[in-house]
mmCIF file of C-alpha atoms in Angstrom:
data_model
loop_
_atom_site.group_PDB
_atom_site.id
_atom_site.type_symbol
_atom_site.label_atom_id
_atom_site.label_comp_id
_atom_site.label_asym_id
_atom_site.label_seq_id
_atom_site.Cartn_x
_atom_site.Cartn_y
_atom_site.Cartn_z
ATOM 1 C CA MET A 1 -4.514 -29.272 26.129
ATOM 2 C CA ARG A 2 -5.174 -26.963 23.314
ATOM 3 C CA ARG A 3 -5.857 -23.974 25.481
ATOM 4 C CA LEU A 4 -2.427 -24.442 26.809
ATOM 5 C CA HIS A 5 -0.542 -24.458 23.636
ATOM 6 C CA LEU A 6 -2.481 -21.572 22.577
ATOM 7 C CA LEU A 7 -1.648 -19.792 26.233
ATOM 8 C CA LEU A 8 2.286 -21.283 25.621
ATOM 9 C CA GLY A 9 2.085 -19.309 21.682
ATOM 10 C CA VAL A 10 0.927 -16.148 23.533
ATOM 11 C CA CYS A 11 3.395 -16.101 25.746
ATOM 12 C CA LEU A 12 6.373 -17.344 23.432
ATOM 13 C CA VAL A 13 5.245 -14.071 21.001
ATOM 14 C CA MET A 14 5.187 -11.874 23.851
ATOM 15 C CA LEU A 15 8.651 -12.833 25.062
ATOM 16 C CA LEU A 16 10.202 -12.627 21.381
ATOM 17 C CA GLY A 17 8.537 -9.393 21.038
ATOM 18 C CA GLY A 18 10.211 -8.226 24.217
ATOM 19 C CA CYS A 19 13.663 -9.024 22.954
ATOM 20 C CA ALA A 20 13.108 -7.087 19.874
ATOM 21 C CA THR A 21 16.145 -4.592 18.425
ATOM 22 C CA SER A 22 14.870 -0.582 19.412
ATOM 23 C CA ALA A 23 15.414 2.400 17.209
ATOM 24 C CA THR A 24 17.708 3.563 19.375
ATOM 25 C CA ASP A 25 20.023 0.643 20.162
ATOM 26 C CA PRO A 26 23.418 1.610 18.284
ATOM 27 C CA LEU A 27 23.714 -1.430 16.787
ATOM 28 C CA ALA A 28 20.454 -1.369 14.780
ATOM 29 C CA PRO A 29 20.053 -0.520 11.026
ATOM 30 C CA LYS A 30 20.032 3.043 9.924
ATOM 31 C CA THR A 31 16.683 3.999 8.729
ATOM 32 C CA ALA A 32 15.835 5.957 5.744
ATOM 33 C CA GLY A 33 14.555 8.983 7.905
ATOM 34 C CA ALA A 34 10.799 10.576 6.812
ATOM 35 C CA VAL A 35 9.171 8.767 4.308
ATOM 36 C CA ASP A 36 6.765 10.149 2.293
ATOM 37 C CA LEU A 37 3.903 7.416 2.900
ATOM 38 C CA LYS A 38 1.576 8.973 0.180
ATOM 39 C CA ARG A 39 4.367 8.495 -2.458
ATOM 40 C CA TYR A 40 5.310 4.702 -0.573
ATOM 41 C CA GLN A 41 1.703 3.575 -1.353
ATOM 42 C CA GLY A 42 0.893 1.521 -4.267
ATOM 43 C CA LYS A 43 2.131 -1.801 -5.607
ATOM 44 C CA TRP A 44 5.900 -3.019 -5.154
ATOM 45 C CA PHE A 45 7.405 -6.050 -6.569
ATOM 46 C CA GLU A 46 9.724 -7.747 -4.217
ATOM 47 C CA LEU A 47 13.065 -8.694 -5.703
ATOM 48 C CA ALA A 48 14.426 -10.719 -3.315
ATOM 49 C CA ARG A 49 14.005 -11.648 0.455
ATOM 50 C CA LEU A 50 15.875 -13.529 3.043
ATOM 51 C CA PRO A 51 13.762 -16.767 3.687
ATOM 52 C CA MET A 52 11.329 -16.736 6.143
ATOM 53 C CA LYS A 53 8.717 -19.558 6.912
ATOM 54 C CA TYR A 54 5.558 -16.926 5.820
ATOM 55 C CA GLN A 55 6.802 -17.149 2.229
ATOM 56 C CA ASP A 56 8.098 -20.817 1.948
ATOM 57 C CA GLY A 57 6.890 -21.772 -1.343
ATOM 58 C CA CYS A 58 6.563 -17.935 -2.845
ATOM 59 C CA ALA A 59 7.809 -17.235 -6.657
ATOM 60 C CA GLN A 60 6.896 -14.015 -6.900
ATOM 61 C CA SER A 61 5.316 -11.664 -4.408
ATOM 62 C CA GLU A 62 3.976 -8.128 -4.283
ATOM 63 C CA ALA A 63 2.995 -5.612 -1.711
ATOM 64 C CA HIS A 64 0.232 -3.076 -1.991
ATOM 65 C CA TYR A 65 -0.125 -0.226 0.447
ATOM 66 C CA ASN A 66 -2.759 1.944 0.578
ATOM 67 C CA LEU A 67 -2.650 5.115 2.587
ATOM 68 C CA LYS A 68 -5.841 5.336 5.108
ATOM 69 C CA PRO A 69 -7.275 9.045 6.264
ATOM 70 C CA ASP A 70 -6.182 8.075 9.804
ATOM 71 C CA GLY A 71 -2.609 7.950 8.586
ATOM 72 C CA THR A 72 -1.919 4.204 9.123
ATOM 73 C CA VAL A 73 -1.405 2.194 5.947
ATOM 74 C CA GLY A 74 -3.678 -0.819 4.408
ATOM 75 C CA VAL A 75 -1.381 -3.948 3.550
ATOM 76 C CA LEU A 76 -1.957 -6.371 1.314
ATOM 77 C CA ASN A 77 0.610 -8.917 0.355
ATOM 78 C CA ARG A 78 0.078 -11.350 -2.615
ATOM 79 C CA CYS A 79 2.061 -14.272 -3.352
ATOM 80 C CA ARG A 80 2.241 -16.569 -6.359
ATOM 81 C CA THR A 81 3.167 -20.123 -5.732
ATOM 82 C CA LEU A 82 5.238 -22.221 -8.635
ATOM 83 C CA GLY A 83 1.718 -24.028 -9.378
ATOM 84 C CA ASP A 84 0.564 -20.715 -10.547
ATOM 85 C CA GLU A 85 -1.584 -20.093 -7.150
ATOM 86 C CA TRP A 86 -1.996 -16.467 -5.727
ATOM 87 C CA LEU A 87 -1.736 -16.678 -1.911
ATOM 88 C CA ARG A 88 -2.963 -13.084 -0.213
ATOM 89 C CA ALA A 89 -2.848 -11.841 3.252
ATOM 90 C CA GLU A 90 -4.359 -8.423 4.667
ATOM 91 C CA GLY A 91 -3.382 -6.314 7.212
ATOM 92 C CA HIS A 92 -2.220 -2.832 7.931
ATOM 93 C CA ALA A 93 0.577 -1.002 9.509
ATOM 94 C CA TRP A 94 1.218 2.325 11.339
ATOM 95 C CA ALA A 95 4.149 3.978 12.892
ATOM 96 C CA GLN A 96 5.952 2.693 15.924
ATOM 97 C CA ASP A 97 6.955 6.284 16.992
ATOM 98 C CA ALA A 98 4.677 9.177 16.032
ATOM 99 C CA GLY A 99 6.316 11.184 13.030
ATOM 100 C CA HIS A 100 8.862 8.487 12.210
ATOM 101 C CA THR A 101 7.453 7.105 8.951
ATOM 102 C CA ASP A 102 10.096 5.170 8.616
ATOM 103 C CA ARG A 103 9.479 2.742 11.606
ATOM 104 C CA LEU A 104 6.366 0.919 11.213
ATOM 105 C CA TRP A 105 4.442 -1.896 12.735
ATOM 106 C CA VAL A 106 2.958 -3.982 10.367
ATOM 107 C CA GLU A 107 -0.094 -6.728 11.670
ATOM 108 C CA PHE A 108 -1.802 -9.235 9.649
ATOM 109 C CA ASP A 109 -5.742 -10.261 9.692
ATOM 110 C CA ASN A 110 -5.338 -13.553 10.681
ATOM 111 C CA TRP A 111 -7.489 -15.690 13.624
ATOM 112 C CA PHE A 112 -4.522 -15.077 16.311
ATOM 113 C CA THR A 113 -4.881 -10.954 15.851
ATOM 114 C CA ARG A 114 -8.216 -10.978 15.952
ATOM 115 C CA LEU A 115 -8.214 -13.158 19.716
ATOM 116 C CA VAL A 116 -5.373 -11.098 21.134
ATOM 117 C CA PRO A 117 -5.064 -7.779 18.787
ATOM 118 C CA GLY A 118 -1.634 -5.924 18.944
ATOM 119 C CA VAL A 119 0.446 -9.074 20.274
ATOM 120 C CA ALA A 120 1.419 -10.698 16.640
ATOM 121 C CA LYS A 121 2.824 -7.214 14.883
ATOM 122 C CA GLY A 122 6.059 -7.134 12.998
ATOM 123 C CA ASP A 123 8.839 -4.451 12.297
ATOM 124 C CA TYR A 124 8.865 -3.209 9.160
ATOM 125 C CA TRP A 125 11.965 -0.863 9.161
ATOM 126 C CA ILE A 126 12.301 1.339 5.679
ATOM 127 C CA LEU A 127 15.918 1.610 5.427
ATOM 128 C CA PHE A 128 16.382 3.012 1.847
ATOM 129 C CA VAL A 129 13.685 4.573 -0.610
ATOM 130 C CA ASP A 130 15.317 6.307 -3.717
ATOM 131 C CA GLU A 131 14.079 9.787 -4.423
ATOM 132 C CA ARG A 132 11.684 8.800 -6.605
ATOM 133 C CA TYR A 133 9.974 6.117 -4.836
ATOM 134 C CA ARG A 134 10.729 3.262 -7.146
ATOM 135 C CA THR A 135 13.341 1.140 -5.038
ATOM 136 C CA ALA A 136 13.308 0.344 -1.702
ATOM 137 C CA ILE A 137 15.229 -1.800 1.001
ATOM 138 C CA VAL A 138 12.945 -3.180 4.054
ATOM 139 C CA GLY A 139 14.706 -4.715 6.862
ATOM 140 C CA SER A 140 14.148 -5.708 10.304
ATOM 141 C CA PRO A 141 16.181 -4.455 13.051
ATOM 142 C CA ASP A 142 17.638 -7.773 14.356
ATOM 143 C CA ARG A 143 18.686 -8.493 10.606
ATOM 144 C CA LYS A 144 16.600 -11.540 10.508
ATOM 145 C CA TYR A 145 14.316 -9.941 7.606
ATOM 146 C CA LEU A 146 14.840 -8.245 4.400
ATOM 147 C CA TRP A 147 13.436 -7.285 1.275
ATOM 148 C CA ILE A 148 14.628 -5.879 -1.983
ATOM 149 C CA LEU A 149 11.595 -3.868 -3.709
ATOM 150 C CA SER A 150 11.024 -2.225 -6.572
ATOM 151 C CA ARG A 151 8.169 -0.655 -8.727
ATOM 152 C CA THR A 152 9.324 -3.016 -11.851
ATOM 153 C CA PRO A 153 9.224 -6.612 -11.698
ATOM 154 C CA SER A 154 13.279 -6.480 -12.336
ATOM 155 C CA LEU A 155 15.895 -3.948 -12.719
ATOM 156 C CA PRO A 156 19.395 -3.576 -14.439
ATOM 157 C CA ALA A 157 21.985 -5.654 -12.964
ATOM 158 C CA TRP A 158 24.245 -2.386 -11.700
ATOM 159 C CA GLU A 159 20.802 -1.056 -9.954
ATOM 160 C CA ARG A 160 20.451 -4.253 -8.195
ATOM 161 C CA GLU A 161 24.130 -4.506 -7.291
ATOM 162 C CA ASN A 162 23.679 -0.819 -6.198
ATOM 163 C CA LEU A 163 20.604 -2.053 -3.176
ATOM 164 C CA LEU A 164 22.844 -5.014 -2.511
ATOM 165 C CA ALA A 165 25.495 -2.850 -1.439
ATOM 166 C CA LYS A 166 23.328 -0.738 0.695
ATOM 167 C CA ALA A 167 21.674 -3.728 2.241
ATOM 168 C CA ARG A 168 25.768 -5.321 2.867
ATOM 169 C CA GLN A 169 26.283 -1.755 4.252
ATOM 170 C CA GLN A 170 23.635 -2.252 7.090
ATOM 171 C CA GLY A 171 24.679 -5.846 8.288
ATOM 172 C CA PHE A 172 22.487 -7.951 6.180
ATOM 173 C CA ASP A 173 23.413 -11.175 4.746
ATOM 174 C CA THR A 174 22.920 -10.980 1.096
ATOM 175 C CA SER A 175 24.438 -14.340 0.281
ATOM 176 C CA ARG A 176 20.953 -15.835 1.373
ATOM 177 C CA LEU A 177 18.829 -13.870 -0.755
ATOM 178 C CA ILE A 178 15.550 -15.524 -2.490
ATOM 179 C CA TRP A 179 15.423 -14.093 -5.783
ATOM 180 C CA ARG A 180 11.831 -13.309 -7.555
ATOM 181 C CA THR A 181 11.766 -16.367 -10.182
ATOM 182 C CA PRO A 182 10.976 -14.685 -13.603
ATOM 183 C CA ASP A 183 7.675 -14.845 -15.119
ATOM 184 C CA ARG A 184 8.769 -17.279 -17.997
ATOM 185 C CA ASP A 185 9.901 -19.814 -15.295
ATOM 186 C CA ILE A 186 6.906 -19.987 -13.722
ATOM 187 C CA VAL A 187 4.778 -20.272 -17.142
ATOM 188 C CA ALA A 188 7.340 -22.817 -18.184
ATOM 189 C CA ARG A 189 6.339 -25.448 -15.427
ATOM 190 C CA HIS A 190 3.112 -26.002 -16.731
#
């Protein structure tokens, strides 16, 4: 019975992957164009995100990207819970199409990806990155996922509003965003 559930799960993931919006879909969000992954690497703070089950309970999240010699990107995501516990997930990313560094696949290292490599990959589309590589908007082509990222844990209100406007122009529902919990709010809960 357990094998049947596993097989059904694999088939479901493959079926859902086949329904994904493609880069050539005229309704897909527009990506940032050529992204210099060398400048993009490093630490990013998640300022806001659309709800997703994998980040339930995360009050603060950050992503660390490390460009590898083969052109892939090492990924380390960390999440601080309201209980002040740090959770982490490691993986790697690579270009969906050669030469297009704004549309990546991301795959995390877990039991499922070790069992069936390449099946449980997710879209990581860089929709916007400012010219100094200080802020970015990342999403998925189906608009189910959205992250607003910054090199700092907070931004002035005008800059946040500018990023929100860019996300709305791409068709994302920013009214559902979950915002980063300030450090003082986590400390105060102890």
